[in-house]
mmCIF file of C-alpha atoms in Angstrom:
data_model
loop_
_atom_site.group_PDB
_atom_site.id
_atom_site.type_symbol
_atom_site.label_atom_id
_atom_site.label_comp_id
_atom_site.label_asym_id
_atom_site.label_seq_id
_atom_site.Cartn_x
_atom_site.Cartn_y
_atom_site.Cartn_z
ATOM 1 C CA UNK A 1 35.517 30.789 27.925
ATOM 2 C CA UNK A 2 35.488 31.735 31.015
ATOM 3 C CA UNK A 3 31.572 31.840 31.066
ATOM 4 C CA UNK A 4 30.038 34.489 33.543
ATOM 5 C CA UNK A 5 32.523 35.620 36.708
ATOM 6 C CA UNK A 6 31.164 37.462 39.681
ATOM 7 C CA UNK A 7 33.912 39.961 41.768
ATOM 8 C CA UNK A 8 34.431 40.144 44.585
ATOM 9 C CA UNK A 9 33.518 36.577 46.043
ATOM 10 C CA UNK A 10 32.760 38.215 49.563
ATOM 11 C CA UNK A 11 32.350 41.633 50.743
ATOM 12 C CA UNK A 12 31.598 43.448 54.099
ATOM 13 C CA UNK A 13 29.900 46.617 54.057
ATOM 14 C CA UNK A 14 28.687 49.302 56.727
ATOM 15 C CA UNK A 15 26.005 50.890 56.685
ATOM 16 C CA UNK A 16 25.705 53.687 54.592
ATOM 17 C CA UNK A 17 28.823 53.021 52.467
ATOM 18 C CA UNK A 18 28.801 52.375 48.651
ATOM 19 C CA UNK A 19 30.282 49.914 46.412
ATOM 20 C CA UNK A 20 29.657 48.401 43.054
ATOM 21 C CA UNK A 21 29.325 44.444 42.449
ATOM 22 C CA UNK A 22 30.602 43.254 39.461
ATOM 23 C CA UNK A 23 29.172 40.813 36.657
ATOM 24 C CA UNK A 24 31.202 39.681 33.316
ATOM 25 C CA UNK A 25 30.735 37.533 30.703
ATOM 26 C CA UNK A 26 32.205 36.333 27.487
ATOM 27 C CA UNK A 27 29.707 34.771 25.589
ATOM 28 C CA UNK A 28 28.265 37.916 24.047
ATOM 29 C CA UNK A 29 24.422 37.102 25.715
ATOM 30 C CA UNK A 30 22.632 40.282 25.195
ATOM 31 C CA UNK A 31 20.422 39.412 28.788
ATOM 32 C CA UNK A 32 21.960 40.083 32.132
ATOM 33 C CA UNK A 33 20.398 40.078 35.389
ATOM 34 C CA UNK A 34 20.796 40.218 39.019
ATOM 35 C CA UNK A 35 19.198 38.413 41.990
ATOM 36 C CA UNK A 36 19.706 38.192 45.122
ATOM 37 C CA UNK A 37 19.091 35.235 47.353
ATOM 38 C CA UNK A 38 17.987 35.172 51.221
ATOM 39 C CA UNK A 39 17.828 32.250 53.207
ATOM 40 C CA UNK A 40 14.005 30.805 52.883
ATOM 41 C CA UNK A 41 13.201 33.016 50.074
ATOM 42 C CA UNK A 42 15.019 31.429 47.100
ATOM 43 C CA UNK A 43 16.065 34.158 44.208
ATOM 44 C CA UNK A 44 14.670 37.310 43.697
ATOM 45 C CA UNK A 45 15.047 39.359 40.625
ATOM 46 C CA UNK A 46 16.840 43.017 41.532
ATOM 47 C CA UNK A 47 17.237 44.300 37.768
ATOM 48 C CA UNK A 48 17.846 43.055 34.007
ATOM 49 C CA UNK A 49 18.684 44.272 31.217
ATOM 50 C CA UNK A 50 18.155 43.051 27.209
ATOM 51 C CA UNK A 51 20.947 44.881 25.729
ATOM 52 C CA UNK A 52 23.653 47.246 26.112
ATOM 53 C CA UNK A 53 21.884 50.819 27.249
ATOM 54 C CA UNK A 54 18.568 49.038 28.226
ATOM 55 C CA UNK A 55 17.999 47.797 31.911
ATOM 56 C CA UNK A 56 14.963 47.735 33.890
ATOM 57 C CA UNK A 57 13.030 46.877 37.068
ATOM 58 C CA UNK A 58 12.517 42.953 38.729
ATOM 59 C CA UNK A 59 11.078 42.083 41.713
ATOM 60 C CA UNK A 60 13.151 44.060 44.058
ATOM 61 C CA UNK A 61 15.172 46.749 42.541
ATOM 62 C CA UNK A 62 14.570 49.606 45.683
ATOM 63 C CA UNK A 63 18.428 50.323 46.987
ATOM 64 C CA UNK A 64 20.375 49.498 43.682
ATOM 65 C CA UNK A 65 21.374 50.969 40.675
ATOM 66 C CA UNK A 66 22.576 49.491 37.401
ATOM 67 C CA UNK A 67 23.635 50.275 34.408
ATOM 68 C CA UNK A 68 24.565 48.283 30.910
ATOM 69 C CA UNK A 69 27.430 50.336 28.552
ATOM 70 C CA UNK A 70 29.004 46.910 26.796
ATOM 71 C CA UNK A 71 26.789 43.474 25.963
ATOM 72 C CA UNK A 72 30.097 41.988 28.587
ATOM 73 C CA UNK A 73 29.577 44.134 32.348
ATOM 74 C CA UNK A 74 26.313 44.614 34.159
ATOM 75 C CA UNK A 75 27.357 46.332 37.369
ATOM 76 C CA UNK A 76 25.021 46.181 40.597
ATOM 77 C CA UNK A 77 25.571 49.797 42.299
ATOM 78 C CA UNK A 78 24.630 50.223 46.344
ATOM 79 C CA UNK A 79 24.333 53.393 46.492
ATOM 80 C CA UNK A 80 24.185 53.216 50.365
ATOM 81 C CA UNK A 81 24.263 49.807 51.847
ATOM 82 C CA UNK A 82 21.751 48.994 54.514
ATOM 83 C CA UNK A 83 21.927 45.705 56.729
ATOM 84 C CA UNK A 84 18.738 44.202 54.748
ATOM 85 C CA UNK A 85 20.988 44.284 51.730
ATOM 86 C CA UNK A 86 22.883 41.332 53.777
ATOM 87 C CA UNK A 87 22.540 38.443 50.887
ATOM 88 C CA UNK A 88 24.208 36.512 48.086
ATOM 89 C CA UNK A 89 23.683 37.996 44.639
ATOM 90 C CA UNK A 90 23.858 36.321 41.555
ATOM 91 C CA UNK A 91 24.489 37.391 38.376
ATOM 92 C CA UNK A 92 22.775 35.902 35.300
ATOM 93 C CA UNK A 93 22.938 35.646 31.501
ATOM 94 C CA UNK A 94 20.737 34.319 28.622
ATOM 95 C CA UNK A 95 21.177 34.155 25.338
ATOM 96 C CA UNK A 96 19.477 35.762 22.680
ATOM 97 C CA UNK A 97 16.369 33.916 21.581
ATOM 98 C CA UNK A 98 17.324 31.206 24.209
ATOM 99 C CA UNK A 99 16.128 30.170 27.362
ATOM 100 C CA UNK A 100 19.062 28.787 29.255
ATOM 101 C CA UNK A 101 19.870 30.866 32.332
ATOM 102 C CA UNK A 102 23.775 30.654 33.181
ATOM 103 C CA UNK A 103 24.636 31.833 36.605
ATOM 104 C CA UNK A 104 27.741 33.461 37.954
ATOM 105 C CA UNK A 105 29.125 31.756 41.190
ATOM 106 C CA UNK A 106 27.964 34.635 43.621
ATOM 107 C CA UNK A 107 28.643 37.730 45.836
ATOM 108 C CA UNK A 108 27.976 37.382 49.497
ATOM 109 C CA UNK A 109 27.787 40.366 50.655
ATOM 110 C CA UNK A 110 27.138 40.711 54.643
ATOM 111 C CA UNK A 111 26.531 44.955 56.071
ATOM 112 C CA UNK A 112 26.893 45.340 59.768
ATOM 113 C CA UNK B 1 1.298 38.628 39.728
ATOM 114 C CA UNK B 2 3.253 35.387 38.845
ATOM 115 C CA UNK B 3 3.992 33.436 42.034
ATOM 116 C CA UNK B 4 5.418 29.997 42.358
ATOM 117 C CA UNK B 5 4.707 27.866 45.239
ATOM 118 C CA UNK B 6 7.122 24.569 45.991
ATOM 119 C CA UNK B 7 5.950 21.819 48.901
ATOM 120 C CA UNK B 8 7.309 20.447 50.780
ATOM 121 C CA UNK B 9 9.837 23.131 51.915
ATOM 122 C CA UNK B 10 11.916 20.280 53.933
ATOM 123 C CA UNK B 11 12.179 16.701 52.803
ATOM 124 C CA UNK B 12 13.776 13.789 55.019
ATOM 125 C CA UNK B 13 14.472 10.470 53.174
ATOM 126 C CA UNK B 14 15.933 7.344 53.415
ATOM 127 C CA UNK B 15 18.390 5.707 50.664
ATOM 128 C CA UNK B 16 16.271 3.836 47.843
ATOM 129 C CA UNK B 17 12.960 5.574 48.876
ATOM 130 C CA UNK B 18 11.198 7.707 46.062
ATOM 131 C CA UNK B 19 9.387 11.113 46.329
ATOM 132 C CA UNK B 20 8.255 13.790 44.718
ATOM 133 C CA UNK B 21 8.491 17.746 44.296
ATOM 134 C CA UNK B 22 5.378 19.842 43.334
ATOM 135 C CA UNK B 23 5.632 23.260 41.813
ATOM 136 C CA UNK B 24 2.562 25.406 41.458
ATOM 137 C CA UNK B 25 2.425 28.527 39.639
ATOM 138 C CA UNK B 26 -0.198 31.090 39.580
ATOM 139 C CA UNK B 27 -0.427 32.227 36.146
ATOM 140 C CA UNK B 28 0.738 31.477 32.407
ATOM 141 C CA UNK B 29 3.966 30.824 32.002
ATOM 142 C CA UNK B 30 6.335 29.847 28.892
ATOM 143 C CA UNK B 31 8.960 27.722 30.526
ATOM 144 C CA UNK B 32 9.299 25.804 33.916
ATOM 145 C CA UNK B 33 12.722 25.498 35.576
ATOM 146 C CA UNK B 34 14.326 23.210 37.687
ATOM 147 C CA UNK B 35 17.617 23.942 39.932
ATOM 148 C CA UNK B 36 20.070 22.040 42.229
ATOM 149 C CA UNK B 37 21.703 24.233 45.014
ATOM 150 C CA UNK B 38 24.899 22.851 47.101
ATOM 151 C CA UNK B 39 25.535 24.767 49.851
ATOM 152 C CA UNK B 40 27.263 27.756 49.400
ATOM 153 C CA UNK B 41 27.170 27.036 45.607
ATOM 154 C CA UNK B 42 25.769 28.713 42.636
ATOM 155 C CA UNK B 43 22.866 26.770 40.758
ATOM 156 C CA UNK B 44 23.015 24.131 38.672
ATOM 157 C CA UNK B 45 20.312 23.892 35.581
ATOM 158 C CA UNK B 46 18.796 20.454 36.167
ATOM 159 C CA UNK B 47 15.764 20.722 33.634
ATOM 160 C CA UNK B 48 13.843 23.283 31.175
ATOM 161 C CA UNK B 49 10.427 22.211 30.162
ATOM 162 C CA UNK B 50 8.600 24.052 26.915
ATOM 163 C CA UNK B 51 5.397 22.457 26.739
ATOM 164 C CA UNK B 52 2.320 20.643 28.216
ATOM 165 C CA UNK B 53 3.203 17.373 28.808
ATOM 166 C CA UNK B 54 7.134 17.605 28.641
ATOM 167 C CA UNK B 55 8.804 15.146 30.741
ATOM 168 C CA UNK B 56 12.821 14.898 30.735
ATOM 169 C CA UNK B 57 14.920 12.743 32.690
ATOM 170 C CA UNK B 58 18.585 12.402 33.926
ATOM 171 C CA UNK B 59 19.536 9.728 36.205
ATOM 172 C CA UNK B 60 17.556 9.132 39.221
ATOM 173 C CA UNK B 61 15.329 12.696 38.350
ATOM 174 C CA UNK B 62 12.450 13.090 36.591
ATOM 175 C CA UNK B 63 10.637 16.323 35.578
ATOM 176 C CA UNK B 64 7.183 16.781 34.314
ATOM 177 C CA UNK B 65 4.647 20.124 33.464
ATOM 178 C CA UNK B 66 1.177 19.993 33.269
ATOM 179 C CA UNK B 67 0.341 23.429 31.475
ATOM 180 C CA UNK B 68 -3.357 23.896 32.118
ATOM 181 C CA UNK B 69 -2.801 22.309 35.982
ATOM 182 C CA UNK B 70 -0.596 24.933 36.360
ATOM 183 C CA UNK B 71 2.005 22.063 38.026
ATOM 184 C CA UNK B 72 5.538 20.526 37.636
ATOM 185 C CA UNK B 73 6.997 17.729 39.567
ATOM 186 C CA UNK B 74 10.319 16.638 40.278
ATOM 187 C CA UNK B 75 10.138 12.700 40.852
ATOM 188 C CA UNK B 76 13.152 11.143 42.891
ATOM 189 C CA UNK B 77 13.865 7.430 42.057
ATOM 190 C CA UNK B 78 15.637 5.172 44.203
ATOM 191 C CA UNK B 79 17.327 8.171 46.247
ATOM 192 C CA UNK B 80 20.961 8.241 46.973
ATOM 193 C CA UNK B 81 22.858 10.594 49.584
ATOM 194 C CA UNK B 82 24.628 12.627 46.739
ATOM 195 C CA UNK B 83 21.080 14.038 45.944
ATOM 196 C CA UNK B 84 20.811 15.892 49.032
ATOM 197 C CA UNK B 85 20.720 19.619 48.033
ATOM 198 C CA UNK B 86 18.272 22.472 47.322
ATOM 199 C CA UNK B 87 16.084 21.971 44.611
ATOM 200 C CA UNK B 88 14.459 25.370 42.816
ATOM 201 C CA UNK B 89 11.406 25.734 40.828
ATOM 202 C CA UNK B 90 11.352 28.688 38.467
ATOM 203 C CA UNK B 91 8.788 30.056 35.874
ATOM 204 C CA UNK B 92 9.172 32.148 33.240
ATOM 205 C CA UNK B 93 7.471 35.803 33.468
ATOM 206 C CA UNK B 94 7.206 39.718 32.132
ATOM 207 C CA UNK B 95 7.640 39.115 28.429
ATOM 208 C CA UNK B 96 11.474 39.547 28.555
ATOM 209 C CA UNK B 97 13.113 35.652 28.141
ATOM 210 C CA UNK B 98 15.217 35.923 31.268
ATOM 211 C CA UNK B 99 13.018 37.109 34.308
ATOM 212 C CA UNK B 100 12.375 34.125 36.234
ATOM 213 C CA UNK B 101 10.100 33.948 39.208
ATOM 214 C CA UNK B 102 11.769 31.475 41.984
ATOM 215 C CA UNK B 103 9.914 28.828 44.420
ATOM 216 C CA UNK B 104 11.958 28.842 47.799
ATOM 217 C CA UNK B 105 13.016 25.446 47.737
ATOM 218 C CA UNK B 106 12.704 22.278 48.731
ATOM 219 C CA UNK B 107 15.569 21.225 50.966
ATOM 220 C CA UNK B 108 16.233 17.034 50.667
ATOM 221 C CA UNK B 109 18.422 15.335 52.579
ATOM 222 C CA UNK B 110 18.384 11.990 52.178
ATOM 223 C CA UNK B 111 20.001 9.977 55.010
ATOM 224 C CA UNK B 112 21.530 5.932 54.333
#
């Protein structure tokens, strides 16, 4: 099992360009998320979703999109990067009825 | 509004000292998590406690909840350098079994 994998492992953007960050996983956990992390703020929730076609808000979802089509990929979309996007995201699963979070190893993403 | 509040920030100490970590949340919350953060790594689950009153241990850490305080702590034993790291509260919040709400750390370094 190769558990949850985060590509790519570092990315520089400019501002006002678009990519997609991407999250996998292989042990069919129906709940995905994606936080970010900023130095001195700890992790902030972006989006989640429970399921495949179901996603919602967290904490901080202004400037991404996302969107769930199979239980295994929960993209992060930005749609147009902005230098406060500058951060290290982390992907996260749960399984269903369970309460351990298992993280992905992280995207650090820097936009000039 | 769930927030969790983690002191101190920054934490000096010397080899064989103890100490602890206090995590305060703000409002009911199912489950209390603990983190360790290397730098530039992804998180590593430490502890999830259920229940007032749970207290679990591994090595030279010790984690506790106190439901109707509102409180965890994170007691250090006999500290050793390979402890020094980032150390993350998170409580549960929202209703879905994922969404965690994250303290912003507690830096330790702990120096021979």
């Amino acid at each position: 099992n190769a558990g949850v994998t985060q590509t790519p492992k570092f990315q520089v953007l400019k501002t006002g360009q678009s990519m997609t960050l991407q999250c996998a996983q292989d042990m069919n956990h129906e709940y995905m998320s994606w936080y970010r992390q900023d130095p001195g703020m700890g992790l902030r929730l972006i989006h989640y979703s429970v399921g495949a076609g179901i996603t919602d808000q967290g904490e901080v979802p202004n400037g991404y999109n996302v969107s769930r089509s199979t239980t295994e990929d929960f993209p992060l979309r930005l749609l147009s990067a902005a230098p406060s996007q500058t951060s290290v995201y982390f992907c996260a699963t749960v399984r269903d009825g369970g309460y351990e979070q298992y993280f992905g190893p992280g995207t650090r993403l820097t936009v000039t | 509004e769930l927030k969790v509040e983690q002191n101190p920030l920054f934490l000096s100490m010397q080899e064989g000292k103890n100490y602890t970590i206090y995590c305060n949340y703000s409002t009911t919350s199912d489950r209390l998590y603990w983190y360790r953060q290397d730098p530039g790594k992804s998180l590593e689950s430490l502890f999830v406690l259920l229940s007032n009153g749970a207290v679990k241990q591994e090595g030279r850490l010790m984690a506790s909840l106190d439901t109707k305080a509102r409180l965890s702590t994170l007691h250090i034993t006999a500290a050793v350098h390979d402890l020094s790291a980032t150390y993350f509260c998170a409580a549960n919040y929202g209703g879905s079994q994922g969404n965690l709400i994250f303290g912003k750390g507690t830096k330790l370094s702990v120096k021979p």
